[in-house]
Amino acid sequence: MNTKLSYTLILSLLLFSSSTRAQLKELNFKEVFVSPPKDLLNPMPGYRGWSDDSHYIEYRLENQQSKPYTVDVRSGEAVPSAPTQVNIATVSVKNKDIFYKSAAGVEKQLTRDTLIEKNPTLSPDGNQVAFTRNNDLYSIDINTNTETRYTTDGSDVIYNGWASWVYFEEILGRASRYKAFWWSPDSKKIAFMRFDDSKVPVFPIYNSKGQHGFLENTRYPKPGDKNPEVKTGIVTAGSTGIVWTDFDPKMDQYFGTPFWMADSKSLWMQWMNRDQNTLIIYSVDPQSGSKNVIYEEKQNTWVDWFENMYFFKNGQGFILKSDKSGWGHFYYYGLEGNLKKQLTSGSWRVTELLMVDERAQEIYFTARQENSTRNDLYRVGLKGTEEAQRLTFGNYDHQISLAPDGKHFITTYSNLTSPPKSALMDTKGNIIRGLADSRGLAYDSYKMPKTELSYYQTRDGLELPMTVILPLNFDPSKKYPVWISVYGGPDAGRVFDKWSNPLGQTYWWA
C-alpha cells in the first residue's frame, strides 16, 4: 500500500469513528440517577454458593425481588428454591433479646431480660448460642433454654468477649462487630479475650446521631499511649471455670484472631510485639493454658496478621499465607512448624484460598499472577514442583464461586471496558455454558465514559496502576480539571481492571 493511500485510509477511519460517536445519545440526569433506559444494562443474577456438588444457587431479580433457584450443572434446569433449601439456622437480636430460627423457619425466643444481648453466635453443632451481655460472656442451650454465665467482672472498662475499640478497629477488624469469642469446632469450648481498658486514655468524640447529638467518651489510645491489657481465656460450654492462657497481660503486646485446630485439641494464638515486626504463633493446651511456639516470622518493617489458616483434617499440617518474601504466597507447614513446601512463588500475589482437596492433594485459589489489577482462578499440587495452573481465561477479572468438590465453578468476569458476563466452567478450564450477560441491546447506542488503565512509574522504579476516566466528549487538545482519588491504606488498593457501573456520579462527572 502506498503512503498516500495509507494516510487517506487512516483519516477516513478516524472521521468515521468521530462521526459514529457523535451520533451516540447522552443520558440525562433522570436516566443516570433514577431510571436508566430500558435494555441499557441487564440485571445480573447472583451466585451464592452451592447446594451440593452438582447444583448451584442462583438468585434472579423478579418483580423487584431477588428469588433463589437451584440449578443443575449438567442440564441447566432451574427449579425455584424453597427457603428451607437455601437457608440455614440463624440467630438474631430483636428488641434486645435473642431469637433462634431453624432451617425450617421455626422461630424461638431464647432470652427475656432488660439488657441488650450482642453478637449471638451459633455453635458448630447448632445446639448452643454464645453471646455477650453487659460486657460478660454467656451461652444458652437452644433445646433446654439453660443459660450459662462464664464471667462476672464486666464493667465500663472490663470487656469479656467484647473487643476494646483499638482491637475492633485495627486487629480483629470491623467485620467482627466487636465480637471477641470463638467456638471450638466440636462445640465443647469457647475461647475469648478479656480487655482491661482502665489505663487507656479517654478521648471525647461528638456523635451527631439524633436531633442534637451527644458526646461520647471513648477509650482511645494515641501513638505511645497505653494499650488495653488483654488476657485470653478458655471455658467449657455449659460449665463454670476459666482456663487462662499462659501470657503476661502486663506486657506491651498484641494478640490477633486465634484459630482452633480442626480436632479442637489445641488453640493457636497469634502474638505480636508492639513494634509489629515479630509475629509468633503459639499452640495452647485448652486444659492447662500452657503454650508452645509453632511459627515465628520477623520482618524489617512490619508483619501482617494471618486472617485465616487451613488445618488438614488428617493432621498432616496447615497452610498459611505470608508476604515474608515480599509477595503474598501460600506455605505448607507440618504441625510442628516445619516447612514442607512453598506452594506458590514469584513476583505476584495470591488473594484467597478457596479449597483444599486433601484427597487429590491440590489447592484452588485466586491470585493476581497474570496482571496485578485482575484476579484469576488457579490450581497447584501439594506435592511436586509444578507451576500453578490458570483455570480462567482472557484479559478479565474473575469473581469465582467454586463447587464443593472442586470440579466446577462459576465465574463472573469483566474488565474496565466490558460489562460483566457469567459462565459455568469445569476445573479443566472448559466453558460448559454461558449464564448471563449484563450488556443490554441498547448499550452501544449511548455514549459511555471512556475508562483507561494506565501506569505511573515512581522514582524507585515501581509501576503503579491507575484508572483514568475521560469526559464524554474528550478533546485531547483541551485542558480539563482533574479530580484525583487516592486511598493509601495497606492492602486496600482500589484500582482494578474490572467493570464499574458508569451510571451515577461517574457518568455525571464525565
CSV table of N, CA and C in Angstrom, one decimal, residues 342-442:
chain,number,residue,atom,x,y,z
A,342,GLN,N,6.8,-24.5,49.9
A,342,GLN,CA,6.2,-23.2,49.5
A,342,GLN,C,5.4,-23.5,48.2
A,343,LEU,N,4.1,-23.3,48.3
A,343,LEU,CA,3.2,-23.8,47.3
A,343,LEU,C,3.1,-22.8,46.1
A,344,THR,N,3.3,-21.5,46.3
A,344,THR,CA,3.3,-20.6,45.2
A,344,THR,C,4.5,-19.7,45.4
A,345,SER,N,5.0,-19.1,44.3
A,345,SER,CA,6.2,-18.2,44.4
A,345,SER,C,6.2,-17.3,43.1
A,346,GLY,N,6.9,-16.2,43.2
A,346,GLY,CA,7.1,-15.3,42.1
A,346,GLY,C,6.7,-13.9,42.4
A,347,SER,N,6.9,-13.0,41.5
A,347,SER,CA,6.6,-11.6,41.7
A,347,SER,C,5.2,-11.3,41.4
A,348,TRP,N,4.3,-11.9,42.2
A,348,TRP,CA,2.9,-11.7,42.1
A,348,TRP,C,2.3,-12.2,43.4
A,349,ARG,N,1.0,-12.0,43.7
A,349,ARG,CA,0.5,-12.3,45.0
A,349,ARG,C,-0.8,-13.1,44.8
A,350,VAL,N,-1.0,-14.0,45.8
A,350,VAL,CA,-2.2,-14.8,45.9
A,350,VAL,C,-3.2,-13.9,46.6
A,351,THR,N,-4.5,-14.2,46.4
A,351,THR,CA,-5.6,-13.4,47.1
A,351,THR,C,-6.4,-14.2,48.1
A,352,GLU,N,-6.9,-15.4,47.7
A,352,GLU,CA,-7.7,-16.2,48.6
A,352,GLU,C,-7.6,-17.6,48.3
A,353,LEU,N,-7.5,-18.4,49.4
A,353,LEU,CA,-7.5,-19.9,49.3
A,353,LEU,C,-9.0,-20.3,49.3
A,354,LEU,N,-9.4,-20.9,48.2
A,354,LEU,CA,-10.8,-21.3,48.1
A,354,LEU,C,-11.1,-22.7,48.5
A,355,MET,N,-10.2,-23.6,48.3
A,355,MET,CA,-10.5,-25.0,48.6
A,355,MET,C,-9.2,-25.8,48.7
A,356,VAL,N,-9.1,-26.7,49.7
A,356,VAL,CA,-8.0,-27.7,49.7
A,356,VAL,C,-8.6,-29.1,49.5
A,357,ASP,N,-8.2,-29.7,48.4
A,357,ASP,CA,-8.7,-31.1,48.1
A,357,ASP,C,-7.6,-32.0,48.7
A,358,GLU,N,-7.9,-32.5,49.9
A,358,GLU,CA,-6.9,-33.4,50.6
A,358,GLU,C,-6.7,-34.7,49.8
A,359,ARG,N,-7.8,-35.2,49.2
A,359,ARG,CA,-7.7,-36.5,48.6
A,359,ARG,C,-6.8,-36.4,47.3
A,360,ALA,N,-7.1,-35.3,46.5
A,360,ALA,CA,-6.3,-35.1,45.3
A,360,ALA,C,-5.0,-34.4,45.5
A,361,GLN,N,-4.7,-34.0,46.8
A,361,GLN,CA,-3.5,-33.3,47.2
A,361,GLN,C,-3.2,-32.0,46.3
A,362,GLU,N,-4.2,-31.2,46.2
A,362,GLU,CA,-4.1,-29.9,45.5
A,362,GLU,C,-5.0,-28.9,46.1
A,363,ILE,N,-4.7,-27.6,45.8
A,363,ILE,CA,-5.4,-26.5,46.3
A,363,ILE,C,-5.9,-25.6,45.1
A,364,TYR,N,-7.1,-25.0,45.4
A,364,TYR,CA,-7.6,-24.0,44.4
A,364,TYR,C,-7.6,-22.6,45.1
A,365,PHE,N,-7.2,-21.6,44.4
A,365,PHE,CA,-7.0,-20.3,44.9
A,365,PHE,C,-7.1,-19.2,43.9
A,366,THR,N,-7.4,-18.0,44.3
A,366,THR,CA,-7.4,-16.9,43.4
A,366,THR,C,-6.1,-16.1,43.6
A,367,ALA,N,-5.6,-15.5,42.5
A,367,ALA,CA,-4.3,-14.7,42.6
A,367,ALA,C,-4.3,-13.7,41.5
A,368,ARG,N,-3.3,-12.8,41.6
A,368,ARG,CA,-3.1,-11.7,40.6
A,368,ARG,C,-1.8,-12.0,39.9
A,369,GLN,N,-1.7,-13.1,39.3
A,369,GLN,CA,-0.5,-13.5,38.6
A,369,GLN,C,-0.4,-12.9,37.2
A,370,GLU,N,-1.4,-13.0,36.4
A,370,GLU,CA,-1.4,-12.5,35.1
A,370,GLU,C,-1.3,-11.0,35.0
A,371,ASN,N,-1.9,-10.3,36.0
A,371,ASN,CA,-2.0,-8.9,36.0
A,371,ASN,C,-2.3,-8.5,37.4
A,372,SER,N,-1.6,-7.5,38.0
A,372,SER,CA,-1.8,-7.1,39.3
A,372,SER,C,-3.2,-6.5,39.6
A,373,THR,N,-3.9,-6.1,38.5
A,373,THR,CA,-5.2,-5.5,38.7
A,373,THR,C,-6.3,-6.4,38.4
A,374,ARG,N,-6.0,-7.7,38.2
A,374,ARG,CA,-7.1,-8.7,37.9
A,374,ARG,C,-6.9,-10.0,38.7
A,375,ASN,N,-8.0,-10.6,39.1
A,375,ASN,CA,-8.0,-11.9,39.8
A,375,ASN,C,-8.3,-13.1,38.8
A,376,ASP,N,-7.6,-14.2,39.0
A,376,ASP,CA,-7.8,-15.4,38.2
A,376,ASP,C,-7.9,-16.6,39.2
A,377,LEU,N,-8.4,-17.7,38.7
A,377,LEU,CA,-8.5,-18.9,39.5
A,377,LEU,C,-7.4,-19.8,39.1
A,378,TYR,N,-6.7,-20.4,40.1
A,378,TYR,CA,-5.6,-21.3,39.8
A,378,TYR,C,-5.7,-22.6,40.6
A,379,ARG,N,-4.9,-23.6,40.2
A,379,ARG,CA,-4.8,-24.8,41.0
A,379,ARG,C,-3.3,-25.2,41.0
A,380,VAL,N,-2.9,-25.7,42.2
A,380,VAL,CA,-1.5,-26.2,42.3
A,380,VAL,C,-1.5,-27.4,43.2
A,381,GLY,N,-0.6,-28.4,43.0
A,381,GLY,CA,-0.5,-29.5,43.8
A,381,GLY,C,0.3,-29.3,45.1
A,382,LEU,N,0.0,-30.1,46.1
A,382,LEU,CA,0.7,-30.0,47.4
A,382,LEU,C,2.1,-30.7,47.3
A,383,LYS,N,2.2,-31.6,46.3
A,383,LYS,CA,3.5,-32.3,46.1
A,383,LYS,C,4.0,-32.0,44.7
A,384,GLY,N,5.3,-32.2,44.5
A,384,GLY,CA,5.9,-32.0,43.2
A,384,GLY,C,6.3,-30.5,43.1
A,385,THR,N,6.8,-30.2,41.9
A,385,THR,CA,7.4,-28.9,41.6
A,385,THR,C,6.6,-28.1,40.5
A,386,GLU,N,5.4,-28.6,40.1
A,386,GLU,CA,4.7,-28.0,39.0
A,386,GLU,C,4.3,-26.5,39.4
A,387,GLU,N,4.2,-25.7,38.3
A,387,GLU,CA,3.7,-24.3,38.5
A,387,GLU,C,2.2,-24.3,38.7
A,388,ALA,N,1.7,-23.2,39.2
A,388,ALA,CA,0.3,-23.0,39.4
A,388,ALA,C,-0.4,-23.0,38.0
A,389,GLN,N,-1.5,-23.7,37.8
A,389,GLN,CA,-2.2,-23.7,36.6
A,389,GLN,C,-3.4,-22.8,36.6
A,390,ARG,N,-3.4,-21.9,35.6
A,390,ARG,CA,-4.5,-20.9,35.5
A,390,ARG,C,-5.8,-21.7,34.9
A,391,LEU,N,-6.9,-21.5,35.5
A,391,LEU,CA,-8.1,-22.2,35.1
A,391,LEU,C,-9.1,-21.2,34.4
A,392,THR,N,-9.0,-19.9,34.6
A,392,THR,CA,-9.8,-18.9,33.9
A,392,THR,C,-9.2,-18.4,32.6
A,393,PHE,N,-9.8,-17.5,32.0
A,393,PHE,CA,-9.5,-17.2,30.6
A,393,PHE,C,-9.5,-15.7,30.4
A,394,GLY,N,-8.8,-15.3,29.3
A,394,GLY,CA,-8.9,-13.9,28.8
A,394,GLY,C,-8.3,-12.8,29.7
A,395,ASN,N,-8.4,-11.6,29.2
A,395,ASN,CA,-7.9,-10.4,29.9
A,395,ASN,C,-9.1,-9.9,30.8
A,396,TYR,N,-9.5,-10.7,31.7
A,396,TYR,CA,-10.7,-10.3,32.6
A,396,TYR,C,-10.3,-10.5,34.0
A,397,ASP,N,-11.1,-9.8,34.9
A,397,ASP,CA,-11.1,-10.0,36.3
A,397,ASP,C,-12.2,-11.1,36.5
A,398,HIS,N,-11.9,-12.1,37.3
A,398,HIS,CA,-12.8,-13.2,37.6
A,398,HIS,C,-13.2,-13.3,39.0
A,399,GLN,N,-14.5,-13.2,39.3
A,399,GLN,CA,-15.1,-13.5,40.6
A,399,GLN,C,-15.6,-14.9,40.6
A,400,ILE,N,-15.2,-15.7,41.6
A,400,ILE,CA,-15.3,-17.2,41.5
A,400,ILE,C,-16.3,-17.7,42.6
A,401,SER,N,-17.1,-18.6,42.2
A,401,SER,CA,-17.9,-19.5,43.1
A,401,SER,C,-17.6,-20.9,42.8
A,402,LEU,N,-16.8,-21.6,43.7
A,402,LEU,CA,-16.3,-22.9,43.4
A,402,LEU,C,-17.2,-24.0,44.0
A,403,ALA,N,-17.5,-25.1,43.3
A,403,ALA,CA,-18.3,-26.2,43.8
A,403,ALA,C,-17.6,-26.9,44.9
A,404,PRO,N,-18.3,-27.5,45.8
A,404,PRO,CA,-17.7,-28.1,47.0
A,404,PRO,C,-16.7,-29.2,46.6
A,405,ASP,N,-16.9,-29.9,45.5
A,405,ASP,CA,-16.0,-31.0,45.1
A,405,ASP,C,-14.8,-30.5,44.2
A,406,GLY,N,-14.8,-29.2,43.9
A,406,GLY,CA,-13.8,-28.6,43.1
A,406,GLY,C,-13.8,-29.0,41.7
A,407,LYS,N,-14.9,-29.5,41.1
A,407,LYS,CA,-14.9,-29.9,39.7
A,407,LYS,C,-15.6,-28.9,38.8
A,408,HIS,N,-16.3,-28.0,39.4
A,408,HIS,CA,-16.9,-26.9,38.6
A,408,HIS,C,-16.8,-25.6,39.3
A,409,PHE,N,-17.0,-24.5,38.6
A,409,PHE,CA,-17.1,-23.2,39.2
A,409,PHE,C,-17.8,-22.2,38.3
A,410,ILE,N,-18.4,-21.2,38.9
A,410,ILE,CA,-19.0,-20.1,38.2
A,410,ILE,C,-18.1,-18.9,38.2
A,411,THR,N,-17.8,-18.3,37.1
A,411,THR,CA,-17.1,-17.1,37.1
A,411,THR,C,-18.0,-15.9,36.6
A,412,THR,N,-17.9,-14.8,37.2
A,412,THR,CA,-18.5,-13.6,36.8
A,412,THR,C,-17.3,-12.7,36.4
A,413,TYR,N,-17.1,-12.5,35.1
A,413,TYR,CA,-15.9,-11.9,34.6
A,413,TYR,C,-16.2,-10.6,33.8
A,414,SER,N,-15.2,-9.6,33.9
A,414,SER,CA,-15.4,-8.3,33.2
A,414,SER,C,-14.0,-7.7,33.2
A,415,ASN,N,-13.9,-6.5,32.5
A,415,ASN,CA,-12.8,-5.6,32.6
A,415,ASN,C,-13.3,-4.2,32.5
A,416,LEU,N,-12.4,-3.2,32.5
A,416,LEU,CA,-12.9,-1.8,32.5
A,416,LEU,C,-13.8,-1.5,31.4
A,417,THR,N,-13.7,-2.1,30.3
A,417,THR,CA,-14.5,-1.7,29.1
A,417,THR,C,-15.5,-2.8,28.7
A,418,SER,N,-15.6,-3.9,29.5
A,418,SER,CA,-16.5,-5.0,29.1
A,418,SER,C,-17.4,-5.2,30.3
A,419,PRO,N,-18.7,-5.0,30.2
A,419,PRO,CA,-19.7,-5.2,31.3
A,419,PRO,C,-19.7,-6.7,31.6
A,420,PRO,N,-20.0,-7.0,32.9
A,420,PRO,CA,-19.9,-8.4,33.4
A,420,PRO,C,-20.7,-9.4,32.6
A,421,LYS,N,-20.1,-10.6,32.5
A,421,LYS,CA,-20.8,-11.8,32.0
A,421,LYS,C,-20.5,-12.9,33.0
A,422,SER,N,-21.3,-14.0,33.0
A,422,SER,CA,-21.0,-15.1,33.8
A,422,SER,C,-21.1,-16.4,33.0
A,423,ALA,N,-20.3,-17.4,33.5
A,423,ALA,CA,-20.2,-18.6,32.8
A,423,ALA,C,-20.0,-19.8,33.8
A,424,LEU,N,-20.5,-20.9,33.4
A,424,LEU,CA,-20.2,-22.2,34.2
A,424,LEU,C,-19.0,-22.9,33.5
A,425,MET,N,-18.0,-23.2,34.3
A,425,MET,CA,-16.8,-23.9,33.8
A,425,MET,C,-16.5,-25.1,34.6
A,426,ASP,N,-15.7,-26.0,34.0
A,426,ASP,CA,-15.1,-27.1,34.8
A,426,ASP,C,-13.7,-26.7,35.1
A,427,THR,N,-13.1,-27.4,36.1
A,427,THR,CA,-11.8,-27.1,36.5
A,427,THR,C,-10.7,-27.7,35.7
A,428,LYS,N,-11.0,-28.0,34.4
A,428,LYS,CA,-10.1,-28.3,33.4
A,428,LYS,C,-9.9,-27.1,32.5
A,429,GLY,N,-10.7,-26.1,32.8
A,429,GLY,CA,-10.6,-24.8,32.0
A,429,GLY,C,-11.5,-24.7,30.9
A,430,ASN,N,-12.5,-25.6,30.8
A,430,ASN,CA,-13.5,-25.6,29.7
A,430,ASN,C,-14.8,-24.9,30.1
A,431,ILE,N,-15.3,-24.0,29.2
A,431,ILE,CA,-16.6,-23.4,29.4
A,431,ILE,C,-17.7,-24.3,29.1
A,432,ILE,N,-18.5,-24.6,30.0
A,432,ILE,CA,-19.6,-25.5,29.8
A,432,ILE,C,-20.8,-24.8,29.2
A,433,ARG,N,-21.1,-23.6,29.7
A,433,ARG,CA,-22.1,-22.7,29.0
A,433,ARG,C,-22.1,-21.3,29.6
A,434,GLY,N,-22.5,-20.4,28.8
A,434,GLY,CA,-22.6,-19.0,29.3
A,434,GLY,C,-23.9,-18.9,30.1
A,435,LEU,N,-23.9,-18.1,31.1
A,435,LEU,CA,-25.1,-18.0,32.0
A,435,LEU,C,-25.8,-16.6,31.9
A,436,ALA,N,-25.0,-15.5,31.8
A,436,ALA,CA,-25.7,-14.2,31.8
A,436,ALA,C,-24.8,-13.2,31.2
A,437,ASP,N,-25.4,-12.1,30.7
A,437,ASP,CA,-24.6,-11.0,30.1
A,437,ASP,C,-25.3,-9.7,30.5
A,438,SER,N,-24.6,-8.8,31.1
A,438,SER,CA,-25.2,-7.6,31.6
A,438,SER,C,-25.3,-6.5,30.5
A,439,ARG,N,-24.6,-6.7,29.3
A,439,ARG,CA,-24.7,-5.7,28.3
A,439,ARG,C,-26.1,-5.8,27.6
A,440,GLY,N,-26.8,-4.7,27.7
A,440,GLY,CA,-28.2,-4.7,27.1
A,440,GLY,C,-28.1,-4.4,25.6
A,441,LEU,N,-29.2,-4.6,24.9
A,441,LEU,CA,-29.3,-4.4,23.5
A,441,LEU,C,-29.1,-2.9,23.1
A,442,ALA,N,-29.4,-2.0,24.0
A,442,ALA,CA,-29.3,-0.6,23.7
A,442,ALA,C,-28.0,0.0,24.2
